[in-house]
Amino acid sequence: MVYDGVPVAVVNVDQQASRRSPDLVPTALAELSRVDGLLLGFERTAGDEVQGVCGTPSAVVDLVLRLTRLGGWRIGIGIGPVEMPLPTSTRQARGAAYLVAREAIETRRTAQSLRLISALQGEGHGDVSAATYGGLQEAAWYSESALIALRALAGRRTSEGWEVIELATRTGTQREVAQQLGITQAAVSQRLTAAAVDEVDRLRELAIITVAAAMEWSR
């Protein structure tokens, strides 16, 4: 039976220059296992490629940010229906979302690249799709654009920037972050500013809204 409810996002992730680099798949799988909202967890499907299925827009955006931090991965996202019931492994699943996800990853061959393709047609429905972006193909284009922009901005962060953001998220105060890192609060503030925290957070919210539109997902 084909799933006729909210569409899903199948995500293919491929390591760049894998023949000249160590195998980064185990590290990526460990990081992607922390993403909330997965319908099927990520697993290695062939060579240096991993695949999983996201059930929520925030899961799509979260994995894009995590892979951006890791670096060296290209991403293909396919939005559409899948056959139900879902199997226990993404290797055994089928559906239109898988077909367009394959097309998306095969048409992005440069480092840090991303493409999103939708198998959906029509004008959309729900809280965000029709009212905000109209047709579903237009919504897919806007969501891809938002994710590319988010990836580009977050990709400028240094390892120190990612570290201070992670600590700030855990502790909630710059004072505690400064104590843990052995630096001043002013230095923490400077690292947060250089990491474009506010700008990335805004782009993240925009990306969630646009991906929601493409997935016909109502929050």
Coordinates of N, CA and C in Angstrom, one line a residue:
M1 N 0.8 -1.2 0.0 CA 0.0 0.0 0.0 C 0.9 1.2 0.0
V2 N 0.6 2.2 -0.8 CA 1.3 3.5 -0.9 C 0.8 4.4 0.2
Y3 N 1.8 5.0 0.9 CA 1.4 5.9 2.0 C 0.7 7.2 1.4
D4 N -0.5 7.5 1.9 CA -1.2 8.6 1.4 C -1.4 9.7 2.4
G5 N -0.6 9.7 3.4 CA -0.6 10.8 4.4 C 0.5 11.8 4.1
V6 N 1.1 12.3 5.2 CA 2.2 13.3 5.0 C 3.4 12.7 4.3
P7 N 3.9 13.3 3.3 CA 5.1 12.7 2.6 C 6.3 12.7 3.5
V8 N 7.3 11.9 3.1 CA 8.5 11.8 3.8 C 9.6 12.4 3.0
A9 N 10.8 12.5 3.7 CA 12.0 12.9 3.0 C 13.0 11.8 3.1
V10 N 13.4 11.2 1.9 CA 14.4 10.2 1.8 C 15.7 11.0 1.6
V11 N 16.8 10.7 2.3 CA 18.0 11.5 2.2 C 19.2 10.5 1.9
N12 N 19.9 10.8 0.8 CA 21.1 10.1 0.4 C 22.3 11.0 0.7
V13 N 23.3 10.4 1.4 CA 24.5 11.2 1.7 C 25.7 10.5 1.2
D14 N 26.6 11.2 0.5 CA 27.7 10.6 -0.2 C 29.0 11.3 0.2
Q15 N 30.0 10.5 0.6 CA 31.3 11.1 1.0 C 32.0 11.6 -0.3
Q16 N 32.5 12.8 -0.2 CA 33.3 13.4 -1.3 C 34.7 12.8 -1.3
A17 N 35.3 12.6 -2.5 CA 36.7 12.2 -2.6 C 37.0 11.0 -1.7
S18 N 36.2 10.1 -1.7 CA 36.4 8.9 -0.7 C 37.6 8.1 -1.1
R19 N 38.0 8.1 -2.3 CA 39.1 7.2 -2.7 C 40.4 7.8 -2.2
R20 N 40.4 9.1 -1.9 CA 41.6 9.8 -1.4 C 41.5 10.1 0.0
S21 N 40.5 9.7 0.7 CA 40.3 10.0 2.1 C 39.9 8.8 2.9
P22 N 40.1 8.9 4.2 CA 39.7 7.8 5.1 C 38.2 7.6 5.0
D23 N 37.7 6.4 5.4 CA 36.3 6.1 5.5 C 35.6 6.9 6.6
L24 N 34.8 7.9 6.2 CA 34.1 8.7 7.2 C 32.7 8.3 7.5
V25 N 32.3 7.2 6.9 CA 30.9 6.7 7.1 C 30.6 6.4 8.6
P26 N 31.4 5.7 9.3 CA 31.1 5.4 10.7 C 30.9 6.6 11.5
T27 N 31.7 7.7 11.3 CA 31.5 8.9 12.0 C 30.2 9.6 11.7
A28 N 29.9 9.6 10.4 CA 28.6 10.2 9.9 C 27.4 9.4 10.5
L29 N 27.5 8.1 10.5 CA 26.4 7.3 11.0 C 26.2 7.6 12.5
A30 N 27.2 7.7 13.3 CA 27.1 8.0 14.7 C 26.5 9.4 14.9
E31 N 26.9 10.4 14.1 CA 26.3 11.7 14.2 C 24.8 11.8 13.8
L32 N 24.5 11.1 12.7 CA 23.1 11.1 12.2 C 22.2 10.3 13.1
S33 N 22.7 9.4 13.9 CA 21.8 8.6 14.8 C 21.2 9.5 15.9
R34 N 21.8 10.7 16.1 CA 21.3 11.7 17.1 C 20.2 12.5 16.6
V35 N 19.8 12.4 15.3 CA 18.8 13.3 14.7 C 17.4 12.8 15.2
D36 N 16.6 13.7 15.7 CA 15.2 13.3 16.1 C 14.3 13.4 14.9
G37 N 13.3 12.5 14.8 CA 12.3 12.5 13.8 C 12.6 11.6 12.6
L38 N 13.5 10.6 12.8 CA 13.8 9.7 11.7 C 12.7 8.6 11.7
L39 N 12.2 8.2 10.5 CA 11.4 7.1 10.4 C 12.2 5.8 10.2
L40 N 13.3 5.9 9.4 CA 14.2 4.8 9.3 C 15.6 5.4 9.5
G41 N 16.3 4.8 10.4 CA 17.7 5.3 10.7 C 18.6 5.2 9.5
F42 N 19.7 6.0 9.6 CA 20.7 6.0 8.5 C 21.5 4.8 8.6
E43 N 21.9 4.2 7.5 CA 22.8 3.1 7.4 C 23.5 3.1 6.0
R44 N 24.7 2.5 6.0 CA 25.4 2.4 4.8 C 24.7 1.6 3.8
T45 N 24.5 2.1 2.6 CA 23.8 1.4 1.5 C 24.7 0.8 0.5
A46 N 25.8 1.6 0.1 CA 26.7 1.1 -0.9 C 28.0 2.0 -0.8
G47 N 29.1 1.3 -0.6 CA 30.4 2.0 -0.6 C 30.4 3.1 0.4
D48 N 30.5 4.4 0.0 CA 30.7 5.5 0.9 C 29.4 6.3 1.0
E49 N 28.2 5.7 0.7 CA 26.9 6.3 0.8 C 26.1 5.8 1.9
V50 N 25.4 6.7 2.6 CA 24.4 6.3 3.6 C 23.1 6.9 3.3
Q51 N 22.0 6.3 3.9 CA 20.7 6.7 3.5 C 19.8 6.5 4.7
G52 N 18.8 7.4 4.9 CA 17.8 7.3 5.9 C 16.5 8.0 5.5
V53 N 15.5 8.0 6.3 CA 14.2 8.6 6.0 C 13.8 9.5 7.2
C54 N 13.5 10.8 6.8 CA 13.0 11.8 7.8 C 11.5 11.9 7.7
G55 N 10.9 12.0 8.9 CA 9.5 12.2 9.0 C 9.0 13.6 9.3
T56 N 10.0 14.4 9.7 CA 9.6 15.8 10.0 C 10.6 16.8 9.3
P57 N 10.1 18.0 9.1 CA 11.0 19.0 8.5 C 12.2 19.3 9.4
S58 N 12.1 19.4 10.7 CA 13.2 19.7 11.6 C 14.3 18.6 11.5
A59 N 13.9 17.4 11.2 CA 14.9 16.3 11.1 C 15.8 16.6 9.9
V60 N 15.1 17.0 8.8 CA 15.9 17.3 7.5 C 16.9 18.4 7.8
V61 N 16.5 19.5 8.4 CA 17.3 20.6 8.7 C 18.4 20.2 9.7
D62 N 18.1 19.5 10.7 CA 19.1 19.1 11.7 C 20.2 18.3 11.0
L63 N 19.8 17.3 10.2 CA 20.9 16.5 9.6 C 21.8 17.3 8.6
V64 N 21.2 18.3 7.9 CA 22.0 19.1 7.1 C 23.0 19.9 7.9
L65 N 22.6 20.4 9.0 CA 23.6 21.1 9.9 C 24.7 20.2 10.4
R66 N 24.3 19.0 10.8 CA 25.2 18.1 11.4 C 26.3 17.7 10.3
L67 N 25.8 17.4 9.1 CA 26.7 17.1 8.0 C 27.6 18.3 7.6
T68 N 27.0 19.5 7.7 CA 27.8 20.6 7.4 C 29.0 20.8 8.4
R69 N 28.7 20.5 9.6 CA 29.8 20.5 10.7 C 30.9 19.5 10.4
L70 N 30.4 18.3 10.0 CA 31.4 17.2 9.7 C 32.3 17.6 8.5
G71 N 31.6 18.1 7.4 CA 32.3 18.5 6.2 C 32.6 17.3 5.3
G72 N 32.7 17.5 4.0 CA 33.0 16.5 3.1 C 31.9 15.6 2.6
W73 N 30.7 16.1 2.7 CA 29.5 15.3 2.3 C 28.6 16.0 1.4
R74 N 28.1 15.4 0.4 CA 27.1 15.9 -0.5 C 25.7 15.3 -0.2
I75 N 24.6 16.0 -0.4 CA 23.3 15.6 0.1 C 22.3 15.6 -1.0
G76 N 21.6 14.5 -1.1 CA 20.4 14.4 -2.0 C 19.2 14.1 -1.3
I77 N 18.2 15.0 -1.4 CA 16.9 14.8 -0.6 C 15.8 14.6 -1.6
G78 N 15.0 13.6 -1.4 CA 13.8 13.3 -2.2 C 12.6 13.3 -1.3
I79 N 11.6 14.2 -1.7 CA 10.3 14.3 -1.0 C 9.2 13.6 -1.8
G80 N 8.4 12.8 -1.1 CA 7.4 12.1 -1.8 C 6.8 10.9 -1.0
P81 N 6.0 10.1 -1.6 CA 5.4 9.0 -0.8 C 6.3 7.8 -0.8
V82 N 6.1 6.9 0.1 CA 6.8 5.6 0.2 C 5.8 4.5 0.4
E83 N 6.2 3.3 0.1 CA 5.3 2.2 0.3 C 5.2 1.8 1.8
M84 N 4.0 1.6 2.3 CA 3.8 1.2 3.6 C 3.3 -0.2 3.7
P85 N 3.5 -0.9 4.8 CA 4.2 -0.4 6.0 C 5.7 -0.3 5.7
L86 N 6.4 0.5 6.5 CA 7.8 0.7 6.3 C 8.5 -0.6 6.8
P87 N 9.5 -1.0 6.1 CA 10.4 -2.1 6.6 C 11.2 -1.7 7.8
T88 N 12.0 -2.5 8.3 CA 12.9 -2.2 9.4 C 14.2 -1.5 8.8
S89 N 14.5 -1.7 7.6 CA 15.7 -1.1 7.0 C 15.4 -0.3 5.8
T90 N 16.1 0.8 5.6 CA 15.9 1.7 4.4 C 16.3 1.0 3.1
R91 N 17.2 -0.1 3.2 CA 17.5 -0.8 2.1 C 16.3 -1.6 1.4
Q92 N 15.3 -1.9 2.2 CA 14.2 -2.6 1.8 C 13.0 -1.8 1.4
A93 N 13.1 -0.5 1.6 CA 11.9 0.4 1.4 C 11.9 0.8 -0.1
R94 N 10.7 1.2 -0.5 CA 10.5 1.6 -1.9 C 9.5 2.8 -2.0
G95 N 9.5 3.5 -3.1 CA 8.5 4.6 -3.3 C 9.1 5.7 -4.1
A96 N 8.3 6.6 -4.5 CA 8.7 7.7 -5.4 C 9.7 8.6 -4.7
A97 N 9.7 8.7 -3.4 CA 10.7 9.5 -2.7 C 12.1 9.0 -2.8
Y98 N 12.2 7.7 -2.9 CA 13.5 7.0 -3.1 C 14.0 7.3 -4.5
L99 N 13.1 7.3 -5.5 CA 13.6 7.6 -6.9 C 14.1 9.0 -7.0
V100 N 13.4 10.0 -6.5 CA 13.9 11.4 -6.7 C 15.1 11.7 -5.8
A101 N 15.2 10.9 -4.6 CA 16.4 11.1 -3.8 C 17.6 10.6 -4.5
R102 N 17.5 9.5 -5.3 CA 18.6 9.0 -6.1 C 19.0 10.0 -7.2
E103 N 18.0 10.6 -7.8 CA 18.2 11.6 -8.9 C 19.0 12.8 -8.2
A104 N 18.6 13.2 -7.0 CA 19.1 14.4 -6.4 C 20.6 14.1 -6.1
I105 N 21.0 13.0 -5.6 CA 22.4 12.8 -5.2 C 23.2 12.6 -6.4
E106 N 22.7 12.0 -7.5 CA 23.5 11.8 -8.7 C 23.7 13.0 -9.5
T107 N 23.0 14.1 -9.2 CA 23.1 15.3 -10.0 C 23.9 16.4 -9.1
R108 N 24.5 16.0 -8.0 CA 25.3 16.9 -7.2 C 26.6 16.2 -7.0
R109 N 27.6 16.7 -7.7 CA 28.9 16.0 -7.6 C 30.0 16.9 -7.0
T110 N 29.7 18.1 -6.6 CA 30.8 19.0 -6.0 C 30.7 18.9 -4.5
A111 N 31.8 19.3 -3.8 CA 31.9 19.2 -2.4 C 30.9 20.2 -1.7
Q112 N 30.4 19.7 -0.6 CA 29.5 20.5 0.2 C 28.2 20.9 -0.6
S113 N 27.8 20.1 -1.5 CA 26.6 20.4 -2.3 C 25.4 19.7 -1.8
L114 N 24.2 20.3 -2.2 CA 22.9 19.8 -1.8 C 21.9 20.0 -2.9
R115 N 21.0 19.0 -3.1 CA 19.9 19.2 -4.0 C 18.7 18.5 -3.4
L116 N 17.5 19.1 -3.5 CA 16.3 18.6 -3.1 C 15.3 18.5 -4.3
I117 N 14.7 17.4 -4.4 CA 13.7 17.2 -5.5 C 12.4 16.6 -4.9
S118 N 11.3 17.1 -5.4 CA 10.0 16.6 -4.9 C 9.3 15.8 -6.0
A119 N 8.7 14.7 -5.6 CA 7.9 13.8 -6.5 C 6.5 14.2 -6.5
L120 N 6.1 15.3 -5.7 CA 4.8 15.7 -5.5 C 4.3 16.7 -6.5
Q121 N 3.1 16.7 -6.8 CA 2.5 17.6 -7.8 C 1.3 18.3 -7.1
G122 N 0.8 19.3 -7.7 CA -0.4 20.0 -7.2 C -0.2 21.3 -6.4
E123 N -1.2 21.8 -5.8 CA -1.1 23.1 -5.2 C -0.8 23.0 -3.7
G124 N -0.8 21.8 -3.1 CA -0.5 21.7 -1.7 C -1.7 22.0 -0.8
H125 N -1.5 21.7 0.5 CA -2.6 22.0 1.4 C -1.9 22.1 2.8
G126 N -2.7 22.5 3.8 CA -2.2 22.6 5.2 C -1.9 24.0 5.5
D127 N -1.2 24.2 6.6 CA -0.9 25.5 7.2 C 0.0 26.4 6.4
V128 N 1.0 25.8 5.7 CA 2.1 26.5 5.1 C 2.1 26.4 3.6
S129 N 1.8 25.3 3.0 CA 2.0 25.0 1.6 C 1.3 26.0 0.7
A130 N -0.1 25.8 0.7 CA -0.8 26.6 -0.3 C -0.8 28.1 0.0
A131 N -0.9 28.4 1.3 CA -1.1 29.8 1.7 C 0.2 30.6 1.5
T132 N 1.4 29.9 1.6 CA 2.7 30.6 1.6 C 3.4 30.5 0.3
Y133 N 3.4 29.3 -0.3 CA 4.2 29.1 -1.5 C 3.5 28.6 -2.7
G134 N 2.2 28.3 -2.6 CA 1.5 27.8 -3.7 C 1.8 26.4 -4.1
G135 N 2.2 26.2 -5.4 CA 2.4 24.8 -5.9 C 3.5 24.1 -5.1
L136 N 3.5 22.8 -5.1 CA 4.5 22.0 -4.4 C 5.8 22.0 -5.0
Q137 N 5.9 22.2 -6.3 CA 7.2 22.3 -7.0 C 7.9 23.6 -6.6
E138 N 7.1 24.6 -6.5 CA 7.7 25.9 -6.1 C 8.1 25.8 -4.6
A139 N 7.4 25.1 -3.8 CA 7.7 25.0 -2.4 C 9.1 24.2 -2.3
A140 N 9.2 23.2 -3.1 CA 10.5 22.4 -3.1 C 11.7 23.3 -3.5
W141 N 11.5 24.1 -4.5 CA 12.6 25.0 -4.9 C 13.0 26.0 -3.8
Y142 N 12.0 26.5 -3.1 CA 12.3 27.4 -2.0 C 13.0 26.7 -0.8
S143 N 12.5 25.5 -0.5 CA 13.2 24.7 0.6 C 14.6 24.4 0.2
E144 N 14.9 24.0 -1.0 CA 16.2 23.7 -1.5 C 17.1 25.0 -1.3
S145 N 16.6 26.1 -1.7 CA 17.3 27.4 -1.6 C 17.6 27.7 -0.2
A146 N 16.7 27.5 0.7 CA 16.9 27.8 2.2 C 18.0 26.9 2.7
L147 N 17.9 25.6 2.4 CA 18.9 24.7 2.9 C 20.3 25.0 2.3
I148 N 20.4 25.4 1.1 CA 21.7 25.7 0.5 C 22.3 27.0 1.2
A149 N 21.5 28.0 1.5 CA 21.9 29.2 2.2 C 22.3 28.8 3.6
L150 N 21.6 28.0 4.3 CA 21.9 27.6 5.6 C 23.3 26.8 5.6
R151 N 23.4 26.0 4.7 CA 24.7 25.2 4.6 C 25.9 26.1 4.3
A152 N 25.7 27.1 3.5 CA 26.8 28.0 3.1 C 27.2 28.8 4.3
L153 N 26.2 29.3 5.1 CA 26.5 30.2 6.2 C 27.1 29.4 7.3
A154 N 26.5 28.3 7.7 CA 27.0 27.5 8.8 C 28.4 26.9 8.4
G155 N 28.6 26.7 7.2 CA 29.9 26.1 6.7 C 31.1 27.0 6.9
R156 N 30.8 28.2 7.2 CA 31.9 29.2 7.5 C 32.5 29.1 8.9
R157 N 31.7 28.4 9.8 CA 32.2 28.3 11.2 C 33.5 27.5 11.3
T158 N 34.2 27.9 12.3 CA 35.4 27.2 12.6 C 35.1 26.1 13.6
S159 N 36.0 25.2 13.9 CA 35.8 24.2 14.9 C 35.6 24.8 16.3
E160 N 36.3 25.9 16.5 CA 36.1 26.6 17.8 C 34.7 27.2 17.9
G161 N 34.2 27.7 16.8 CA 32.8 28.2 16.8 C 31.8 27.2 17.0
W162 N 31.9 26.0 16.4 CA 31.0 24.9 16.6 C 31.0 24.5 18.1
E163 N 32.3 24.4 18.7 CA 32.4 24.0 20.0 C 31.7 24.9 21.0
V164 N 31.9 26.2 20.8 CA 31.4 27.1 21.8 C 29.8 27.2 21.7
I165 N 29.3 27.0 20.5 CA 27.8 26.9 20.3 C 27.3 25.7 21.0
E166 N 27.9 24.6 20.9 CA 27.5 23.3 21.5 C 27.5 23.5 23.0
L167 N 28.5 24.0 23.6 CA 28.6 24.2 25.0 C 27.6 25.2 25.5
A168 N 27.4 26.3 24.7 CA 26.4 27.3 25.1 C 25.0 26.7 25.1
T169 N 24.7 25.8 24.2 CA 23.4 25.1 24.1 C 23.2 24.3 25.4
R170 N 24.3 23.6 25.8 CA 24.2 22.7 27.0 C 24.1 23.5 28.3
T171 N 24.9 24.5 28.4 CA 25.0 25.2 29.7 C 24.0 26.3 29.8
G172 N 23.8 27.0 28.7 CA 22.8 28.1 28.7 C 23.5 29.5 29.1
T173 N 24.7 29.5 29.6 CA 25.3 30.8 29.9 C 26.7 30.9 29.4
Q174 N 27.1 32.1 28.9 CA 28.4 32.3 28.4 C 29.5 32.2 29.5
R175 N 29.1 32.5 30.7 CA 30.0 32.4 31.9 C 30.5 31.0 32.1
E176 N 29.5 30.0 32.0 CA 29.9 28.6 32.2 C 30.8 28.1 31.1
V177 N 30.4 28.6 29.9 CA 31.2 28.2 28.7 C 32.7 28.7 28.8
A178 N 32.8 29.9 29.3 CA 34.1 30.5 29.5 C 34.9 29.7 30.5
Q179 N 34.3 29.3 31.6 CA 35.0 28.5 32.6 C 35.4 27.2 32.1
Q180 N 34.5 26.5 31.3 CA 34.9 25.2 30.7 C 36.1 25.3 29.8
L181 N 36.1 26.4 29.0 CA 37.1 26.5 28.0 C 38.4 27.2 28.5
G182 N 38.3 27.8 29.6 CA 39.4 28.5 30.2 C 39.7 29.8 29.4
I183 N 38.7 30.5 29.0 CA 38.8 31.7 28.3 C 37.9 32.8 28.9
T184 N 38.0 34.0 28.5 CA 37.1 35.1 29.0 C 35.7 35.0 28.4
Q185 N 34.8 35.6 29.1 CA 33.4 35.7 28.5 C 33.4 36.6 27.3
A186 N 34.3 37.6 27.2 CA 34.4 38.4 26.0 C 34.8 37.5 24.8
A187 N 35.8 36.6 25.1 CA 36.2 35.7 24.0 C 35.1 34.8 23.5
V188 N 34.3 34.3 24.5 CA 33.1 33.5 24.1 C 32.2 34.3 23.3
S189 N 31.9 35.5 23.7 CA 31.0 36.3 22.9 C 31.5 36.6 21.5
Q190 N 32.8 36.8 21.4 CA 33.4 37.0 20.0 C 33.3 35.8 19.2
R191 N 33.5 34.6 19.7 CA 33.4 33.3 19.0 C 31.9 33.1 18.5
L192 N 31.0 33.4 19.4 CA 29.6 33.3 19.0 C 29.2 34.3 17.9
T193 N 29.7 35.5 17.9 CA 29.4 36.4 16.9 C 30.1 36.0 15.6
A194 N 31.3 35.5 15.6 CA 32.0 35.1 14.4 C 31.3 33.8 13.8
A195 N 30.6 33.0 14.7 CA 29.9 31.9 14.2 C 28.5 32.2 13.7
A196 N 28.1 33.5 13.7 CA 26.9 33.9 13.1 C 25.7 33.2 13.7
V197 N 25.7 33.1 15.1 CA 24.6 32.3 15.8 C 23.2 32.8 15.4
D198 N 23.0 34.1 15.5 CA 21.6 34.6 15.3 C 21.2 34.4 13.8
E199 N 22.1 34.7 12.9 CA 21.8 34.5 11.5 C 21.5 33.1 11.1
V200 N 22.3 32.2 11.6 CA 22.1 30.7 11.4 C 20.8 30.3 12.0
D201 N 20.5 30.7 13.2 CA 19.2 30.4 13.8 C 18.0 30.8 13.0
R202 N 18.1 32.0 12.4 CA 17.0 32.5 11.6 C 16.9 31.7 10.3
L203 N 18.0 31.4 9.7 CA 18.0 30.6 8.5 C 17.5 29.2 8.8
R204 N 17.8 28.7 10.0 CA 17.3 27.4 10.3 C 15.8 27.4 10.4
E205 N 15.2 28.4 11.1 CA 13.8 28.4 11.2 C 13.1 28.6 9.8
L206 N 13.7 29.4 8.9 CA 13.2 29.6 7.6 C 13.3 28.3 6.8
A207 N 14.4 27.5 7.0 CA 14.5 26.3 6.3 C 13.4 25.3 6.8
I208 N 13.1 25.3 8.1 CA 12.1 24.3 8.6 C 10.8 24.7 8.0
I209 N 10.4 26.0 7.9 CA 9.2 26.4 7.3 C 9.1 26.0 5.8
T210 N 10.1 26.2 5.1 CA 10.1 25.9 3.7 C 10.1 24.4 3.4
V211 N 10.8 23.6 4.2 CA 10.8 22.2 4.0 C 9.4 21.7 4.4
A212 N 8.8 22.2 5.5 CA 7.4 21.9 5.8 C 6.5 22.1 4.7
A213 N 6.6 23.2 4.0 CA 5.8 23.5 2.9 C 6.0 22.4 1.8
A214 N 7.2 22.0 1.5 CA 7.5 21.0 0.5 C 6.9 19.7 0.9
M215 N 6.9 19.4 2.2 CA 6.4 18.1 2.7 C 4.9 18.1 3.0
E216 N 4.3 19.2 2.7 CA 2.9 19.3 3.1 C 2.6 19.0 4.6
W217 N 3.5 19.5 5.4 CA 3.6 19.1 6.8 C 3.0 20.3 7.6
S218 N 2.0 20.1 8.4 CA 1.4 21.2 9.3 C 2.0 21.1 10.7
R219 N 2.5 22.2 11.2 CA 3.0 22.2 12.5 C 1.9 22.6 13.5

